[in-house]
Amino acid sequence: MTIQRLTNQHEEIFEERYKPQILTKLSHRTTNGKLKIPLYKLNKEQDSVFRIIENTIKYKESKSCLILGSRGVGKTTMLSNSLIDIQNLYENQYITIKLNGGFQDDDGSAIREIARQLDWFLMSHGLTQEIMLEVGSTSGIMARIMKVIDPSLNDEDDDNIEKEGWKELMKAIKLLRRYAIVIIIDEFEKFTGNSKQTLLYNLFDVAQSSNSVSLKDNEIGLKSAICVIGVTCKTTVREQLEKRVKSRFSQRIIQINKVKTLDEFCELCFHLLKIDSIGNDKVEKQVVNTYNERIKQLINQDGSELRKLIVKNFYTVKDIRSMKNSLKPFIFNFILDYKENDDEDINDKLLTNLPKHSDNNSSFKLLHSLSELELKLLICCARVCYKTNLDTINFGVVYEEFVQQSKHERQGLNNRLHTVGKVELKEAGWRGREVAKVAWEQLIMKGLLCGGGAGALVGAPGGRGGEGGQVQCDLGLAEVAVHFTGENEFGNFGWVSQWCKL
Amino acid sequence: MAIRTVRYRDQQQDLLKAYITTQPECLEPAVIIEGANSTGKSYTLQRYLWTIRNDVLTFTIDCNSCVSKKELLQRILRYLANIYRIEMNESITSVINKCIGLSSFTESLKQIIQLNKNQNTPKRKPKPKKRGRKRKRQAEDEDEDMDEHMVDTDDQVSSKPIVIVLDSLDRVPINNDIGNICFALSRLHEQDRLFDNFSFVSIVTRSDILDLSTSGIPTITFTPYTPDQVISIISDSILQKKWIQLQANGTHMKESTMKTFIKTYVKLIYETYYSYFGTDIKLIMPVLQKLWPLFHNPLLEAKSTSGKKIDALSVFMKLKPYLTEISLVDQLDNSQSDIVKVIEQKMAESNNQKTLQNTTTTTTNSSIAREDLDHVNQLSTRTKYLIIAAYIASVNDPKFDMHFFTKHKDTRVKNRYKSANRRTKVVGSMAANSRFYCPQAFTLERLLAILSSISDSHDGVKLISDVELMSEVATLTTLKTLVRSRANDSIGGHAKWKCNVRWSIVKQLADEVGFEITNYIEQDGAIS
């Protein structure tokens, strides 16, 4: 296909209008619920989530379900998309409460968070002027929340009926009951940690029981309904639920899987990168078509950097988030108007400049930042661990090994010098204990020696003989040796292989 | 393409531009920056944020000074209130103080954002212009005008993306929770639409300790600088025009020659201490500053005296033996020690010694450090024996005293053989001998007994335990040659002593008095 010559106008339109669109799709902010993000092959799942929520709002049917899937497959985005659709259809008919196991790590804080969000809803809609629900103890708050979500509880049975503000509270609760409540629990597995699982029990119980209550048509409007949606990446989460909780859960599970074949993965990447909306203007159409064609070509063309990146990702981590991280700088620097006569697409070269993402231990990345003394001490740590079969070591033993090793090195050097008739060396490198202690502390700070905690620092109180506690070496001799072969841009590291030999 | 402002960091700057954008919808909710010390992580980020300062609000929290998660989160809120120009009254303080963890953080944050909105909302009402009022009203009018001005800025403030930099996040002493904080903050935008313009940039030494590899937070890795890059960066940073002029003023050098001189100086000093500092610019810079007078003074002197030309290499060659001394390297990171003074003193002493050596034609083939030599020469023979005895007491196990200092040679040989046998049994598992961690403490009685034994057999003069001997022990203690543990216990008799002299000096002393010390050391091969 011949690609039309593009003008500056095309480039401007692409830069100003379409590039931000693609970058938004590639951002991790797609879960904020502002924009509807088209998802690849998830329409069915999205539809079922939509229907669950819609039924709760429209027919006051309480529901519960779990969305399972590994990280980055689009669980939260799919849910946000459904909520956007719901918002368009049923505005002001429901309340969304969002919980996240990362923030609310126990039942108490989650209960308070629910109350807070309900209070915010009341105040932001001008229904009340002050905090009504999030007052007092956790059990009191829970009781109030239950009154909101469970209409079967009789208001007249309340012990606090005589208390001041009770009437206002009941008024607020009655107001809230008019709305369907959608509770989204992200990182759902965090709430299964405690033995009682009180929160989950109560929520699932209400979702189950209120569903079974049959009401007349004229009562539907007054009945509250809740929809509990758990989102998690732990596939075994259902087994973690306590028996009573599990029995109250509706067992509705929406499982989202990663794509299975490379072609699908390529399609998914194209889906991420393509421009969806096409304007009516002829120039805009040209821009969109040219861009989409070019991206498709780069993805499908054998040997292109983009294809290499996709294939590598597919066969290693198959992680779309990591893919997004790599693609974002690529699109950020993408130039629509590349020269037609060039053999290679200059955009493809952009990917070669990207840093190579290695999922290796960070210790390897830090190795080249070490000074010679630090590196020697680290090697000595590995030597001592290897020789003594010990897991933990301390500064004294390592320093002793370091001295021995330095001495050995000096002797070897002297022998060679003697052979060629040169003057012998008297000193070899730094051997001051104080200097070595500083280097030791640096290694601990960098995490290359770990498990020591504060006591591991040299001279820390409580350390053995004032020379620190026990630490573990993060690297083995072979691992260090592999990273230093001969001379490189960081200097000559020929000695490393000698030190790594036992 | 925007201008890159930091050298050797093009890749990282490109990534920063892609992840931290000025458009809130493209801005990443969280970014991790990882890299070893002194790789330019904070500097590059700050320079980049400076270039986009008109479109993005930013503040940096130094996590080194945060002792807990609570303090870190409260500090974020306090800085935010400050950015929103919210007056720090009791109500806002109580809102901030309510934040005790991540669960209450969102609530406090929401309240602060809401306060900011409320603060702005009433001010948006159009106000009639008031001119020509009385003086009484003038102050009020000025306040209102100020508020009006604030409305515009505050309005911009609330809509702009806010980038919160958490510098040295891995230094917060809540090791297990850092990953959780990082993860939760990366999902903050999901909690409420009010949090949609926040982005958190965490700067850490290594990202793997956060356990966030599956969370997909973009990570920018800063690789270490190469030695050449370090030299170039340091040279460029100190080669500022004013400073060069200032340095060149008192000398015969032109600015260009001065530049070359300084570049050579940086290269030589960096290469000298490379094995100690590595590529850590933060460590090398203070040393360069400290040592500069040693190179600059000869230039000044040369101008005032002969006017002959001096280059950095010749100055360096003169100073080299002193610069590479271990005792000096120990002091390099000590900000209080005056290295220049120390080196100058040593140079003067060395010159005196050379003169002395020339006149008396005595030859000493020692490799002991000069300051140690001076002390050694001043000691009496008995003091030398005292030090030798202290060293033997420190190194040898008391149970071998019997064998070393008794006249029953057979027992000695036999037991030596036994102990050697015992030692060979543990070889292979590398017996970590505690004696080599630090000197062993010994009692004064043991010291005197050993002293008596060695001075009897070698000196030929019987040792008299007189007041003078005790005063010598006291003098050595004052000189820190002997160190007394349990210094406060002067009555209990539990005081023990340690020898604070290294092997090379003791060997020198022993050679001087003609004492074969190696015969009395339990395992001489491991000592030195």
mmCIF file of C-alpha atoms in Angstrom, chain B residues 175-421:
data_model
loop_
_atom_site.group_PDB
_atom_site.id
_atom_site.type_symbol
_atom_site.label_atom_id
_atom_site.label_comp_id
_atom_site.label_asym_id
_atom_site.label_seq_id
_atom_site.Cartn_x
_atom_site.Cartn_y
_atom_site.Cartn_z
ATOM 1 C CA ASN B 175 10.543 -1.833 55.528
ATOM 2 C CA ASN B 176 7.646 -4.204 55.087
ATOM 3 C CA ASP B 177 5.112 -1.547 54.340
ATOM 4 C CA ILE B 178 6.870 0.554 51.715
ATOM 5 C CA GLY B 179 5.662 -1.637 48.890
ATOM 6 C CA ASN B 180 2.131 -1.434 50.226
ATOM 7 C CA ILE B 181 2.259 2.369 50.404
ATOM 8 C CA CYS B 182 3.644 2.570 46.907
ATOM 9 C CA PHE B 183 1.010 0.201 45.574
ATOM 10 C CA ALA B 184 -1.871 1.934 47.347
ATOM 11 C CA LEU B 185 -0.778 5.379 46.170
ATOM 12 C CA SER B 186 -0.607 4.083 42.607
ATOM 13 C CA ARG B 187 -4.304 3.182 42.903
ATOM 14 C CA LEU B 188 -5.349 6.431 44.562
ATOM 15 C CA HIS B 189 -7.064 7.721 41.420
ATOM 16 C CA GLU B 190 -9.509 4.803 41.601
ATOM 17 C CA GLN B 191 -10.755 5.853 45.013
ATOM 18 C CA ASP B 192 -12.330 9.134 44.038
ATOM 19 C CA ARG B 193 -12.448 11.481 41.098
ATOM 20 C CA LEU B 194 -11.026 14.201 43.312
ATOM 21 C CA PHE B 195 -7.705 12.357 43.284
ATOM 22 C CA ASP B 196 -7.449 12.256 39.560
ATOM 23 C CA ASN B 197 -4.622 14.708 39.106
ATOM 24 C CA PHE B 198 -2.157 13.172 41.553
ATOM 25 C CA SER B 199 0.992 11.386 40.604
ATOM 26 C CA PHE B 200 3.492 9.872 43.018
ATOM 27 C CA VAL B 201 7.124 9.482 42.066
ATOM 28 C CA SER B 202 9.048 7.207 44.408
ATOM 29 C CA ILE B 203 12.832 7.350 44.364
ATOM 30 C CA VAL B 204 14.488 4.207 45.674
ATOM 31 C CA THR B 205 17.855 2.503 45.484
ATOM 32 C CA ARG B 206 16.330 -0.739 44.266
ATOM 33 C CA SER B 207 12.764 -1.444 43.285
ATOM 34 C CA ASP B 208 12.756 -5.194 43.883
ATOM 35 C CA ILE B 209 12.422 -4.702 47.638
ATOM 36 C CA LEU B 210 9.015 -3.137 47.029
ATOM 37 C CA ASP B 211 7.577 -6.392 45.642
ATOM 38 C CA LEU B 212 5.694 -4.555 42.949
ATOM 39 C CA SER B 213 6.873 -6.330 39.840
ATOM 40 C CA THR B 214 3.350 -7.412 38.859
ATOM 41 C CA SER B 215 1.725 -4.085 39.630
ATOM 42 C CA GLY B 216 3.034 -2.623 36.379
ATOM 43 C CA ILE B 217 4.168 0.688 37.838
ATOM 44 C CA PRO B 218 6.530 2.269 35.292
ATOM 45 C CA THR B 219 10.093 2.052 36.536
ATOM 46 C CA ILE B 220 12.949 4.211 35.342
ATOM 47 C CA THR B 221 16.360 2.763 36.050
ATOM 48 C CA PHE B 222 19.393 4.976 36.476
ATOM 49 C CA THR B 223 22.564 3.106 35.649
ATOM 50 C CA PRO B 224 25.833 4.107 37.345
ATOM 51 C CA TYR B 225 28.047 6.650 35.638
ATOM 52 C CA THR B 226 31.282 5.385 34.163
ATOM 53 C CA PRO B 227 34.530 6.794 35.652
ATOM 54 C CA ASP B 228 35.038 8.989 32.595
ATOM 55 C CA GLN B 229 31.564 10.404 32.927
ATOM 56 C CA VAL B 230 32.145 11.079 36.631
ATOM 57 C CA ILE B 231 35.342 12.987 35.911
ATOM 58 C CA SER B 232 33.627 14.983 33.213
ATOM 59 C CA ILE B 233 30.635 15.795 35.441
ATOM 60 C CA ILE B 234 32.781 16.848 38.387
ATOM 61 C CA SER B 235 35.097 18.949 36.230
ATOM 62 C CA ASP B 236 32.186 20.727 34.604
ATOM 63 C CA SER B 237 30.429 21.356 37.872
ATOM 64 C CA ILE B 238 33.421 23.002 39.494
ATOM 65 C CA LEU B 239 34.628 24.822 36.415
ATOM 66 C CA GLN B 240 32.434 27.818 36.910
ATOM 67 C CA LYS B 241 33.750 31.035 35.487
ATOM 68 C CA LYS B 242 33.708 33.112 38.661
ATOM 69 C CA TRP B 243 35.416 30.464 40.679
ATOM 70 C CA ILE B 244 38.066 29.946 38.023
ATOM 71 C CA GLN B 245 38.740 33.668 37.939
ATOM 72 C CA LEU B 246 39.023 33.720 41.708
ATOM 73 C CA GLN B 247 41.454 30.840 41.749
ATOM 74 C CA ALA B 248 43.517 32.207 38.894
ATOM 75 C CA ASN B 249 43.780 35.665 40.467
ATOM 76 C CA GLY B 250 46.649 35.072 42.853
ATOM 77 C CA THR B 251 48.617 32.923 40.443
ATOM 78 C CA HIS B 252 50.571 33.431 37.285
ATOM 79 C CA MET B 253 48.100 31.263 35.368
ATOM 80 C CA LYS B 254 45.631 32.256 32.731
ATOM 81 C CA GLU B 255 42.073 31.080 33.001
ATOM 82 C CA SER B 256 42.486 28.469 30.289
ATOM 83 C CA THR B 257 45.626 27.050 31.922
ATOM 84 C CA MET B 258 43.833 27.044 35.244
ATOM 85 C CA LYS B 259 41.024 25.031 33.697
ATOM 86 C CA THR B 260 43.467 22.419 32.450
ATOM 87 C CA PHE B 261 45.165 22.374 35.847
ATOM 88 C CA ILE B 262 41.842 21.779 37.614
ATOM 89 C CA LYS B 263 40.781 19.084 35.158
ATOM 90 C CA THR B 264 44.046 17.230 35.720
ATOM 91 C CA TYR B 265 43.664 17.716 39.467
ATOM 92 C CA VAL B 266 40.156 16.186 39.410
ATOM 93 C CA LYS B 267 41.322 13.275 37.296
ATOM 94 C CA LEU B 268 44.325 12.495 39.465
ATOM 95 C CA ILE B 269 42.471 12.709 42.777
ATOM 96 C CA TYR B 270 39.522 10.716 41.446
ATOM 97 C CA GLU B 271 41.784 7.987 40.145
ATOM 98 C CA THR B 272 43.698 7.928 43.413
ATOM 99 C CA TYR B 273 40.589 7.298 45.453
ATOM 100 C CA TYR B 274 38.571 5.406 42.841
ATOM 101 C CA SER B 275 38.965 2.098 44.587
ATOM 102 C CA TYR B 276 37.470 3.659 47.694
ATOM 103 C CA PHE B 277 34.763 5.965 46.331
ATOM 104 C CA GLY B 278 33.757 4.152 43.177
ATOM 105 C CA THR B 279 31.467 6.356 41.131
ATOM 106 C CA ASP B 280 29.886 8.148 44.074
ATOM 107 C CA ILE B 281 30.114 11.838 43.246
ATOM 108 C CA LYS B 282 28.732 12.850 46.615
ATOM 109 C CA LEU B 283 31.699 11.254 48.356
ATOM 110 C CA ILE B 284 34.407 12.537 46.058
ATOM 111 C CA MET B 285 33.281 16.179 45.918
ATOM 112 C CA PRO B 286 34.039 17.079 49.561
ATOM 113 C CA VAL B 287 37.442 15.396 49.251
ATOM 114 C CA LEU B 288 38.244 17.450 46.181
ATOM 115 C CA GLN B 289 37.285 20.574 48.057
ATOM 116 C CA LYS B 290 39.371 19.555 51.046
ATOM 117 C CA LEU B 291 42.487 18.751 49.072
ATOM 118 C CA TRP B 292 42.334 21.711 46.726
ATOM 119 C CA PRO B 293 44.490 24.011 48.946
ATOM 120 C CA LEU B 294 47.323 21.469 48.695
ATOM 121 C CA PHE B 295 47.391 22.018 44.945
ATOM 122 C CA HIS B 296 46.470 25.683 44.955
ATOM 123 C CA ASN B 297 49.018 26.835 47.559
ATOM 124 C CA PRO B 298 52.065 25.841 45.481
ATOM 125 C CA LEU B 299 50.687 27.974 42.646
ATOM 126 C CA LEU B 300 50.406 30.968 44.930
ATOM 127 C CA GLU B 301 53.864 30.336 46.355
ATOM 128 C CA ALA B 302 55.378 29.920 42.925
ATOM 129 C CA LYS B 303 54.117 33.306 41.884
ATOM 130 C CA SER B 304 55.458 35.067 44.961
ATOM 131 C CA THR B 305 58.906 33.413 44.774
ATOM 132 C CA SER B 306 60.374 32.209 41.533
ATOM 133 C CA GLY B 307 57.487 32.420 39.161
ATOM 134 C CA LYS B 308 58.280 29.010 37.706
ATOM 135 C CA LYS B 309 55.478 27.058 36.112
ATOM 136 C CA ILE B 310 53.833 24.289 38.052
ATOM 137 C CA ASP B 311 51.550 21.569 36.727
ATOM 138 C CA ALA B 312 49.059 19.453 38.617
ATOM 139 C CA LEU B 313 50.926 16.215 37.983
ATOM 140 C CA SER B 314 54.170 17.419 39.575
ATOM 141 C CA VAL B 315 52.293 18.625 42.665
ATOM 142 C CA PHE B 316 50.464 15.339 42.809
ATOM 143 C CA MET B 317 53.653 13.274 42.557
ATOM 144 C CA LYS B 318 55.068 15.127 45.562
ATOM 145 C CA LEU B 319 51.943 14.506 47.587
ATOM 146 C CA LYS B 320 51.228 10.974 46.409
ATOM 147 C CA PRO B 321 52.849 9.057 49.294
ATOM 148 C CA TYR B 322 50.835 11.046 51.819
ATOM 149 C CA LEU B 323 47.560 11.001 49.909
ATOM 150 C CA THR B 324 47.513 7.214 49.712
ATOM 151 C CA GLU B 325 48.261 6.603 53.366
ATOM 152 C CA ILE B 326 45.641 4.507 55.106
ATOM 153 C CA SER B 327 45.465 6.828 58.101
ATOM 154 C CA LEU B 328 44.554 9.663 55.751
ATOM 155 C CA VAL B 329 41.951 7.672 53.873
ATOM 156 C CA ASP B 330 40.328 6.911 57.191
ATOM 157 C CA GLN B 331 39.876 10.628 57.738
ATOM 158 C CA LEU B 332 38.578 11.470 54.281
ATOM 159 C CA ASP B 333 34.924 11.147 55.119
ATOM 160 C CA ASN B 334 35.354 12.898 58.432
ATOM 161 C CA SER B 335 34.228 16.425 57.809
ATOM 162 C CA GLN B 336 35.888 17.789 60.921
ATOM 163 C CA SER B 337 39.447 16.694 60.299
ATOM 164 C CA ASP B 338 41.730 19.133 58.526
ATOM 165 C CA ILE B 339 43.445 16.872 56.033
ATOM 166 C CA VAL B 340 45.523 19.651 54.529
ATOM 167 C CA LYS B 341 47.047 20.415 57.892
ATOM 168 C CA VAL B 342 47.718 16.745 58.564
ATOM 169 C CA ILE B 343 49.446 16.263 55.230
ATOM 170 C CA GLU B 344 51.501 19.412 55.592
ATOM 171 C CA GLN B 345 52.635 18.294 59.027
ATOM 172 C CA LYS B 346 53.559 14.903 57.695
ATOM 173 C CA MET B 347 55.500 16.439 54.863
ATOM 174 C CA ALA B 348 57.428 18.626 57.295
ATOM 175 C CA GLU B 349 58.141 15.677 59.578
ATOM 176 C CA SER B 350 59.229 13.561 56.674
ATOM 177 C CA ASN B 351 61.649 16.272 55.527
ATOM 178 C CA ASN B 352 63.145 16.510 59.021
ATOM 179 C CA GLN B 353 63.535 12.776 59.196
ATOM 180 C CA LYS B 354 65.270 12.632 55.878
ATOM 181 C CA THR B 355 67.743 15.241 57.071
ATOM 182 C CA LEU B 356 68.376 13.249 60.233
ATOM 183 C CA GLN B 357 68.824 10.055 58.293
ATOM 184 C CA ASN B 358 71.367 11.694 56.041
ATOM 185 C CA THR B 359 73.496 12.873 58.957
ATOM 186 C CA THR B 360 73.500 9.686 61.025
ATOM 187 C CA THR B 361 73.444 7.345 57.999
ATOM 188 C CA THR B 362 71.179 4.931 59.770
ATOM 189 C CA THR B 363 69.104 2.723 57.617
ATOM 190 C CA THR B 364 65.680 1.589 58.507
ATOM 191 C CA ASN B 365 63.831 -0.651 56.141
ATOM 192 C CA SER B 366 60.477 -0.393 57.793
ATOM 193 C CA SER B 367 57.236 0.051 56.014
ATOM 194 C CA ILE B 368 55.561 1.460 59.094
ATOM 195 C CA ALA B 369 53.689 4.662 58.769
ATOM 196 C CA ARG B 370 55.685 7.754 59.643
ATOM 197 C CA GLU B 371 53.701 8.880 62.629
ATOM 198 C CA ASP B 372 54.073 5.446 64.157
ATOM 199 C CA LEU B 373 57.815 5.492 63.587
ATOM 200 C CA ASP B 374 58.138 8.701 65.524
ATOM 201 C CA HIS B 375 56.352 7.288 68.505
ATOM 202 C CA VAL B 376 58.384 4.092 68.348
ATOM 203 C CA ASN B 377 61.701 5.904 68.371
ATOM 204 C CA GLN B 378 60.822 7.793 71.497
ATOM 205 C CA LEU B 379 60.036 4.720 73.621
ATOM 206 C CA SER B 380 62.298 3.210 76.261
ATOM 207 C CA THR B 381 63.326 -0.452 76.045
ATOM 208 C CA ARG B 382 61.124 -1.419 78.953
ATOM 209 C CA THR B 383 58.114 0.275 77.379
ATOM 210 C CA LYS B 384 58.806 -1.583 74.178
ATOM 211 C CA TYR B 385 58.773 -4.865 76.103
ATOM 212 C CA LEU B 386 55.569 -3.753 77.779
ATOM 213 C CA ILE B 387 53.896 -3.231 74.415
ATOM 214 C CA ILE B 388 55.209 -6.550 73.120
ATOM 215 C CA ALA B 389 53.872 -8.310 76.212
ATOM 216 C CA ALA B 390 50.521 -6.576 75.820
ATOM 217 C CA TYR B 391 50.318 -7.682 72.202
ATOM 218 C CA ILE B 392 51.130 -11.284 73.070
ATOM 219 C CA ALA B 393 48.531 -11.215 75.849
ATOM 220 C CA SER B 394 45.972 -9.835 73.399
ATOM 221 C CA VAL B 395 46.611 -12.357 70.691
ATOM 222 C CA ASN B 396 47.364 -15.549 72.571
ATOM 223 C CA ASP B 397 44.830 -17.595 74.380
ATOM 224 C CA PRO B 398 45.610 -17.640 78.154
ATOM 225 C CA LYS B 399 45.659 -21.446 78.130
ATOM 226 C CA PHE B 400 48.798 -21.422 75.985
ATOM 227 C CA ASP B 401 50.715 -19.124 78.340
ATOM 228 C CA MET B 402 51.904 -22.152 80.228
ATOM 229 C CA HIS B 403 53.491 -23.570 77.106
ATOM 230 C CA PHE B 404 55.050 -20.413 75.816
ATOM 231 C CA PHE B 405 56.442 -19.023 79.019
ATOM 232 C CA THR B 406 57.439 -22.137 80.930
ATOM 233 C CA LYS B 407 60.827 -23.820 80.896
ATOM 234 C CA HIS B 408 59.390 -27.319 80.427
ATOM 235 C CA LYS B 409 60.171 -27.531 76.737
ATOM 236 C CA ASP B 410 58.789 -31.019 76.261
ATOM 237 C CA THR B 411 55.378 -30.079 77.449
ATOM 238 C CA ARG B 412 55.510 -27.118 75.171
ATOM 239 C CA VAL B 413 56.395 -29.105 72.093
ATOM 240 C CA LYS B 414 53.898 -31.813 72.899
ATOM 241 C CA ASN B 415 51.082 -29.404 73.431
ATOM 242 C CA ARG B 416 52.019 -27.414 70.394
ATOM 243 C CA TYR B 417 51.799 -30.585 68.394
ATOM 244 C CA LYS B 418 48.415 -31.311 69.917
ATOM 245 C CA SER B 419 47.088 -27.866 69.261
ATOM 246 C CA ALA B 420 48.389 -28.032 65.707
ATOM 247 C CA ASN B 421 46.595 -31.319 65.286
#
